[in-house]
Short mmCIF file of C-alpha atoms in Angstrom, two decimals:
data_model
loop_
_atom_site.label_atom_id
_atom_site.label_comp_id
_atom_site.label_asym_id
_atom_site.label_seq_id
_atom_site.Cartn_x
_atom_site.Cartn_y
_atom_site.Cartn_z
CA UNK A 1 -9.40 10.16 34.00
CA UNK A 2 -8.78 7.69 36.64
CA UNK A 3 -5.39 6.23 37.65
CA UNK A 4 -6.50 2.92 37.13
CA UNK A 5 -7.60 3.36 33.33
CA UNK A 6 -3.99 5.56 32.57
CA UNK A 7 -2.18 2.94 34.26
CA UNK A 8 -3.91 -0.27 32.35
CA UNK A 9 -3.20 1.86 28.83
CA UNK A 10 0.81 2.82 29.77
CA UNK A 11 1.00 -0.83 30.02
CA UNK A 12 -0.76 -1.91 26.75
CA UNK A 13 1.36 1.05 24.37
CA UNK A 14 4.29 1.31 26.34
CA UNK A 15 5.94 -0.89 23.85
CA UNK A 16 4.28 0.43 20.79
CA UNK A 17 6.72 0.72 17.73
CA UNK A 18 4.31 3.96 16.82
CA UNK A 19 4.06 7.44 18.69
CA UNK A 20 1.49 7.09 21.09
CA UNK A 21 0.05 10.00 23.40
CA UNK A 22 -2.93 9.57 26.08
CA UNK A 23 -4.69 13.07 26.51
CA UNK A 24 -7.50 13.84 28.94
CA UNK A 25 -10.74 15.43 28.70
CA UNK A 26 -8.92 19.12 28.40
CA UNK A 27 -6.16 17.57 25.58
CA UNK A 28 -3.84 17.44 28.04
CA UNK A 29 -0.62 15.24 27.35
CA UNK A 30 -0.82 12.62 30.49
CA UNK A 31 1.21 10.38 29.11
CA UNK A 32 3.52 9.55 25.92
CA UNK A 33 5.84 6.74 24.82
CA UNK A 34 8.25 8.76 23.49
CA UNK A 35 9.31 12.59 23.48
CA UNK A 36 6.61 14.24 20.98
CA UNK A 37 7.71 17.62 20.21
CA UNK A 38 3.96 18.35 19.94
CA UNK A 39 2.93 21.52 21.34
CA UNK A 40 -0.91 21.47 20.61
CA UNK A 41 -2.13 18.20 19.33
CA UNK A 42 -5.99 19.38 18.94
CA UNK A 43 -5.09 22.23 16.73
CA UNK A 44 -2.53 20.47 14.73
CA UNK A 45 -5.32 18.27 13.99
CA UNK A 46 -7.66 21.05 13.40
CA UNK A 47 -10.36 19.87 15.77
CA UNK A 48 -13.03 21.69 18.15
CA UNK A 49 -12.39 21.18 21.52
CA UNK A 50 -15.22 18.95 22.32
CA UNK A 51 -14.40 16.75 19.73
CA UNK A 52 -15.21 12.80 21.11
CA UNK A 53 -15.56 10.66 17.85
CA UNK A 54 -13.05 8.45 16.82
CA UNK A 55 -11.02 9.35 13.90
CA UNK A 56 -7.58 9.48 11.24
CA UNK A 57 -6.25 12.82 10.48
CA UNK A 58 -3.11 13.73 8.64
CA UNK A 59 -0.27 15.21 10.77
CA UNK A 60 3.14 16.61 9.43
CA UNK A 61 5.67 16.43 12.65
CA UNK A 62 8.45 18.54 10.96
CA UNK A 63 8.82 17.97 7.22
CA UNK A 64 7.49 14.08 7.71
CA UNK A 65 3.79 13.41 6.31
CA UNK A 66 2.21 11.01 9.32
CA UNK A 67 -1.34 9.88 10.17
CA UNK A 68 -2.69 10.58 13.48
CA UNK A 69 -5.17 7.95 14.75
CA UNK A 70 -7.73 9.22 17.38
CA UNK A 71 -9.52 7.20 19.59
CA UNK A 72 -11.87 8.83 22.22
CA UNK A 73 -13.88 7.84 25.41
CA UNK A 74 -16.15 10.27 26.46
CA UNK A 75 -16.88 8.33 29.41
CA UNK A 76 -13.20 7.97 31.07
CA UNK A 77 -12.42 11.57 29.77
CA UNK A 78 -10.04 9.96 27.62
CA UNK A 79 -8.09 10.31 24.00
CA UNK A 80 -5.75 7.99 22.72
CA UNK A 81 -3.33 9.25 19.41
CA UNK A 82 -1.33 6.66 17.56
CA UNK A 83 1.09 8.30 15.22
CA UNK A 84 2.56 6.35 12.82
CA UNK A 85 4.85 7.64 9.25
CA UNK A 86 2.09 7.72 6.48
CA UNK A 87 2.82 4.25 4.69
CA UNK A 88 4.06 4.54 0.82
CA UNK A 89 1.20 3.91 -1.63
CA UNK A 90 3.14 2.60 -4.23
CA UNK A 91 5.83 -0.33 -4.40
CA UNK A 92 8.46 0.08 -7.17
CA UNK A 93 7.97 -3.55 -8.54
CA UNK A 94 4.40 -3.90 -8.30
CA UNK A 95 3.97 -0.86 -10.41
CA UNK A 96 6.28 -1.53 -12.75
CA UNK A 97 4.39 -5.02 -13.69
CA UNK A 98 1.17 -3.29 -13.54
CA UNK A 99 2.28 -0.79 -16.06
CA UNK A 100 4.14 -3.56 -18.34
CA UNK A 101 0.60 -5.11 -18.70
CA UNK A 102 -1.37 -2.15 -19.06
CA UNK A 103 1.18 -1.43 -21.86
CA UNK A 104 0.55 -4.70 -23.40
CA UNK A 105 -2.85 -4.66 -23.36
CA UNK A 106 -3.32 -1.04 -25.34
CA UNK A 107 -0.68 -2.66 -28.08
CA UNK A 108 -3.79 -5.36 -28.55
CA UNK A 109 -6.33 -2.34 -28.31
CA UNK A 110 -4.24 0.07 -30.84
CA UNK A 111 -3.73 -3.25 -33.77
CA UNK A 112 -7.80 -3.99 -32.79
CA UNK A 113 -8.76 -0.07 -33.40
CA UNK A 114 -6.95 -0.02 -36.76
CA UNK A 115 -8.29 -3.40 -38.19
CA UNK A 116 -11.93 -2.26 -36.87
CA UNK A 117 -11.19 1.74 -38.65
CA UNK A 118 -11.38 3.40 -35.28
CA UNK A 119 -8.34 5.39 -35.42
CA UNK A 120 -10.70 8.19 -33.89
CA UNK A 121 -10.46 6.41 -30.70
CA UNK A 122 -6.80 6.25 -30.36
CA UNK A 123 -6.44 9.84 -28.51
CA UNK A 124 -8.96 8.08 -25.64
CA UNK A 125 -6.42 5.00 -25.32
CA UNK A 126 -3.37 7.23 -25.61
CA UNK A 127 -4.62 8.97 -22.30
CA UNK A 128 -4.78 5.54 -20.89
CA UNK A 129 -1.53 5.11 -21.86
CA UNK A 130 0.18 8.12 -20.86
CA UNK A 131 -1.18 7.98 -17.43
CA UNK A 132 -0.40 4.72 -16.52
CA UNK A 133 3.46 6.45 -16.43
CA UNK A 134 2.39 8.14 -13.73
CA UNK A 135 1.84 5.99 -11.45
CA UNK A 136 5.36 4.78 -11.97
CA UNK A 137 6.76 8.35 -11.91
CA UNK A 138 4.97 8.80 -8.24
CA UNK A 139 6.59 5.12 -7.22
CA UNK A 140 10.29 6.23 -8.28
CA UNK A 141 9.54 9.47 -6.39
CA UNK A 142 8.55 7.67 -3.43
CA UNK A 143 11.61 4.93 -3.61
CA UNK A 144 13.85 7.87 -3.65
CA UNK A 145 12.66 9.62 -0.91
CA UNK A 146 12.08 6.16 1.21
CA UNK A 147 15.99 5.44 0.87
CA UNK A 148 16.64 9.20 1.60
CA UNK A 149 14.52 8.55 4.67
CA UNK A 150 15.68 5.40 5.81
CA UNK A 151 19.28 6.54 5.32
CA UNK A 152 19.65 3.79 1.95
CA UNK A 153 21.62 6.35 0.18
CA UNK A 154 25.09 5.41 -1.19
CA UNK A 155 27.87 8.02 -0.42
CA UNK A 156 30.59 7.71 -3.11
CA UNK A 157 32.47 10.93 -5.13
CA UNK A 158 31.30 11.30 -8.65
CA UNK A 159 31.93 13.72 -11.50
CA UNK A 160 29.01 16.60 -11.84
CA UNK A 161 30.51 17.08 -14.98
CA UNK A 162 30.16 14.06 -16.15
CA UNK A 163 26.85 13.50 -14.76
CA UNK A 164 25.42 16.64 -15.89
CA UNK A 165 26.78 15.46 -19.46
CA UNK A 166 25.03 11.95 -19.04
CA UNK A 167 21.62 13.78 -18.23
CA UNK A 168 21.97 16.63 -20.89
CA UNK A 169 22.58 13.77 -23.71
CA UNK A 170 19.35 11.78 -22.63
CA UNK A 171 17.05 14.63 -21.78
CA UNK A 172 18.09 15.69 -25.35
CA UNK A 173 16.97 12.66 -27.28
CA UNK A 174 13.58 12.59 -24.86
CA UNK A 175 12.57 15.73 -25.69
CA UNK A 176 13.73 16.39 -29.03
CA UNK A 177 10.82 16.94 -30.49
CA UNK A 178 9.05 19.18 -28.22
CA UNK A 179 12.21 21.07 -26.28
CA UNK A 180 15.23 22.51 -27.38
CA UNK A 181 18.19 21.72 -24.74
CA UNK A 182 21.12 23.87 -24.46
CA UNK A 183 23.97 22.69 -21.82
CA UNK A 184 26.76 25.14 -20.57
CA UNK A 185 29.19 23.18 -18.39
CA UNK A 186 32.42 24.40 -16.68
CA UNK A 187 35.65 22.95 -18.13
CA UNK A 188 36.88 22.19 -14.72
CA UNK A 189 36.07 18.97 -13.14
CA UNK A 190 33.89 19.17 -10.12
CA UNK A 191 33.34 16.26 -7.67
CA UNK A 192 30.35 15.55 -5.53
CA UNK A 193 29.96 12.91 -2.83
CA UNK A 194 26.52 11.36 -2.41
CA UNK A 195 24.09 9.22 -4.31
CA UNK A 196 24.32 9.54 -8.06
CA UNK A 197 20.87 7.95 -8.65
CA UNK A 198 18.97 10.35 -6.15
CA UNK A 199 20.85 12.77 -8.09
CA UNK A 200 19.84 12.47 -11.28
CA UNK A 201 16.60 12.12 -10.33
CA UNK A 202 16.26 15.48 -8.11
CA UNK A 203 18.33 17.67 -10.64
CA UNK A 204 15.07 15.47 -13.35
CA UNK A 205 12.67 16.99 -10.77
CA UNK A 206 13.65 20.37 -10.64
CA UNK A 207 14.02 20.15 -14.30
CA UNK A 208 9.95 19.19 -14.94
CA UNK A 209 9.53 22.08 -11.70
CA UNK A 210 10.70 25.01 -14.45
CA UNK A 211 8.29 24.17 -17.07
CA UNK A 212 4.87 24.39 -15.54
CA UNK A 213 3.00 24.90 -18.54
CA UNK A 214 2.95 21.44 -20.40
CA UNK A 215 0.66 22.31 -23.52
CA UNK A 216 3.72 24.65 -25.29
CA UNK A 217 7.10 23.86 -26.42
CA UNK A 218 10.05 24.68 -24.13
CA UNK A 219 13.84 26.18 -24.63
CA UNK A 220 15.49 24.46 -21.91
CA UNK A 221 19.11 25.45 -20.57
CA UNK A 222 21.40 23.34 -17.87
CA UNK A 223 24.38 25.16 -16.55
CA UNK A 224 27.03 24.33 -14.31
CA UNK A 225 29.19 26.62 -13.16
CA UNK A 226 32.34 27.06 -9.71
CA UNK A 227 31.83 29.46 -7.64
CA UNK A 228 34.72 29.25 -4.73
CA UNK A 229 34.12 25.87 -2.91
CA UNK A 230 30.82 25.19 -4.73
CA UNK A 231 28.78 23.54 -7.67
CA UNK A 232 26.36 26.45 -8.85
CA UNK A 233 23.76 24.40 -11.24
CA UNK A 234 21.24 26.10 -12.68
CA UNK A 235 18.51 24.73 -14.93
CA UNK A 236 15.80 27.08 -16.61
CA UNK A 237 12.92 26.64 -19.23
CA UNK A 238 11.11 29.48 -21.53
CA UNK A 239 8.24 28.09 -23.57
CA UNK A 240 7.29 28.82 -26.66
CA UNK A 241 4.13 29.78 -28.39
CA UNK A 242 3.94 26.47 -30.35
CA UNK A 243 1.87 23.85 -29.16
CA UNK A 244 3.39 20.68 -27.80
CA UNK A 245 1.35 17.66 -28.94
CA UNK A 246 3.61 15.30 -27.65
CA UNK A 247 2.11 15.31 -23.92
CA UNK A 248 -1.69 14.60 -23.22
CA UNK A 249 -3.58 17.25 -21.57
CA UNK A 250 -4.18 14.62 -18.48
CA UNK A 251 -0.60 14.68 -17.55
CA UNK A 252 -0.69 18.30 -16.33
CA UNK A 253 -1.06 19.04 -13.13
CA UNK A 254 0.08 20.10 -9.64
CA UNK A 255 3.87 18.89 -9.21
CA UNK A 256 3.70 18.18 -5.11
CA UNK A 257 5.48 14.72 -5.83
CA UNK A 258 8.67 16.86 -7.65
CA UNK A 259 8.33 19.25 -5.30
CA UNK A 260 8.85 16.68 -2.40
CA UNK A 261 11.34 15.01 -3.93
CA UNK A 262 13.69 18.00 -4.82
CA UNK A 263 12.84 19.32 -1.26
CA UNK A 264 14.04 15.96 0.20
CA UNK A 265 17.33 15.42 -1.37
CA UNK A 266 18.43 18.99 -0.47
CA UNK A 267 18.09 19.04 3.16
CA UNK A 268 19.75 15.56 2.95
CA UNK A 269 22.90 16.69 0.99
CA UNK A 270 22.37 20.84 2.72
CA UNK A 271 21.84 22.42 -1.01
CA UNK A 272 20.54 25.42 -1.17
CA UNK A 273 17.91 25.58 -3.67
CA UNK A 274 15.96 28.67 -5.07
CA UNK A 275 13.23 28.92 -7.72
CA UNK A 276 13.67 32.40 -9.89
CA UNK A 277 11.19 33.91 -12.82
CA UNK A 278 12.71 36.33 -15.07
CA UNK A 279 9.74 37.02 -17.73
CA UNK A 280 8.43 33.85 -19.15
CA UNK A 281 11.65 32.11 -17.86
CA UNK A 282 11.76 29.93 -14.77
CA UNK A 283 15.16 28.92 -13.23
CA UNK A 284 15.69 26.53 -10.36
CA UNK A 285 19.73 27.21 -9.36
CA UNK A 286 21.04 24.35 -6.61
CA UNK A 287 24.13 25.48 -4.69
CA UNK A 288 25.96 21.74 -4.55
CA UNK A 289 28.81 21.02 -1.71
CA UNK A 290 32.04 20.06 -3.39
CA UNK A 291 34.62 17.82 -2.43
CA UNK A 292 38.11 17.82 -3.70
CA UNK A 293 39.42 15.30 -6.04
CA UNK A 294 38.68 11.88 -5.22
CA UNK A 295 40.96 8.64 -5.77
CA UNK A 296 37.78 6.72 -6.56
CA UNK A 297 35.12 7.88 -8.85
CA UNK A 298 31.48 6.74 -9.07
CA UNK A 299 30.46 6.23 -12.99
CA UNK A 300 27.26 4.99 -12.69
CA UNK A 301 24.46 4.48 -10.23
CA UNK A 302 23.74 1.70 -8.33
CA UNK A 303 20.58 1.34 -9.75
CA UNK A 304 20.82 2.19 -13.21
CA UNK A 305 21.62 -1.42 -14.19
CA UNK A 306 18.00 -2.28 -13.54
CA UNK A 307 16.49 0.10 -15.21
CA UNK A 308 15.05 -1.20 -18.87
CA UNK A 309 15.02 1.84 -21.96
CA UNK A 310 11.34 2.19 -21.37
CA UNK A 311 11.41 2.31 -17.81
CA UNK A 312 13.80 4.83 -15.95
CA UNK A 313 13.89 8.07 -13.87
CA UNK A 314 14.48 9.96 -17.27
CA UNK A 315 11.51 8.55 -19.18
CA UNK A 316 9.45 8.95 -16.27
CA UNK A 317 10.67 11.50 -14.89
CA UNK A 318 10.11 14.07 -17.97
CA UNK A 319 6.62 11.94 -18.29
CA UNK A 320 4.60 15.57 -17.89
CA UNK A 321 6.33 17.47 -20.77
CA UNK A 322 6.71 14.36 -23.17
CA UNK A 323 5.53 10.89 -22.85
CA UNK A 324 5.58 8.27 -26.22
CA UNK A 325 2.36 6.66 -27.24
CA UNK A 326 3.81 3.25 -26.47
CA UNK A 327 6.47 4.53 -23.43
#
């Protein structure tokens, strides 16, 4: 690579809000805007080592998902990698008014199917349905993590108790008909300093993460118990040999967004998390930080004020083990 080509391409990324790293013929690092912490950039990206075409791969750089652009020039013997934070796919908003109208247009399809006698088609549009909640699920997955990310959350002290008695009463009247819920819960008061919304949500997530098979009904358990200076929450789920015909078969599925999300919100808040099988039973038990007793207490998220009955983090969230034919 000659000096003249490195120098004329420091100049044009220097001030490059993305990673950027020049490599030579050999994938040598020449040159980077900012310290890397890539060893091996070639083998992160899986490629051979005379590999000259132009190209996106993914990248993780730690526990962050990015995309690594490649450009190459066989000619000057050099590579060029822009790495920039994989962009969200979904936008809260937009999804929730694409999902309103997909919601009002099956209303129109399910009155037209019953004044034309085609009830028989109802189980096709109740998959169109149910999976439009999905998308919505993934987008209030994503919103979490993005304020987790971007350092959005709110820090304020707030009752586990009380929040673990908020989510046991409206998982309870979700999933009445295709889970029992049982809730064990400490008498004495434990506090917790964070976000109450990215809360709810993760304890949601590692809820739906003990119940992997969605066709059966489920016995599902929360506990909360003290152990010295912290919050020992454990949730669990043992299914039953009755079906569950309240969840379409298309909503089954890998749980990578849960999975994510859960992961997320414990390094951010250091709880220790650990996923245990005893039998048929699957437990997820979170070891939460406590704090001592606050003078100000957090009752409600900041968030839950916008949320409408059809569309929250509990609806969607518990989306794969029961979702409403209208929401």
């Amino acid at each position: 690579m000659k000096d003249e080509v490195l120098q004329i391409l420091k100049n044009c990324y220097a001030a490059s809000p993305d990673m950027v790293q020049i490599l030579d013929q050999d994938w040598n690092t020449v040159w980077c805007n900012r310290p890397s912490g890539i060893s091996s950039l070639r083998e992160q990206l899986m490629l051979p080592s005379d590999h000259w075409e132009s190209c996106t791969k993914a990248l993780v750089l730690g526990e962050i998902r990015c995309q690594c652009h490649l450009l190459c020039d066989r000619v000057d013997g050099v590579r060029i990698a822009v790495i920039n934070k994989e962009s969200d796919l979904f936008e809260t908003g937009m999804v929730y008014d694409t999902v309103h109208n997909i919601h009002n247009v099956c209303n129109s399809l399910y009155a037209a199917l019953d004044a034309l006698d085609l009830s028989d088609l109802r189980e096709e549009l109740d998959s169109i349905t149910r999976n439009s909640y999905r998308f919505y699920r993934t987008a209030l997955m994503q919103d979490t993590i993005r304020r987790m990310e971007n350092g959005m959350l709110g820090s304020k002290a707030f009752s586990l108790n009380q929040a673990i008695q908020t989510l046991y009463d409206k998982v309870r009247n979700i999933l009445f008909r295709c889970a029992d819920v049982e809730l064990h819960c400490c008498t004495e008061m434990l506090y917790m300093r964070g976000d109450l919304d990215a809360f709810l949500t993760a304890v949601l997530a590692g809820l739906v993460l003990c119940k992997p098979d969605m066709q059966t009904k489920a016995h599902f358990q929360i506990s909360l118990e003290k152990a010295e200076n912290t919050g020992i929450l454990i949730l669990s789920a043992t299914p039953s040999h009755e079906e569950n015909s309240y969840v379409g078969r298309s909503l089954s599925g890998h749980a990578d967004g849960e999975k994510r999300m859960l992961d997320t919100w414990c390094r951010e808040y250091g709880v220790r998390r650990q996923m245990l099988r005893n039998g048929n039973t699957v437990s997820c038990r979170l070891e939460l930080p406590l704090c001592g007793e606050p003078t100000v207490i957090a009752f409600h998220s900041e968030l839950e004020f916008a949320e409408t009955p059809h569309y929250n983090k509990f609806e969607a969230m518990l989306a794969p083990v029961f979702c409403k034919t209208f929401f």
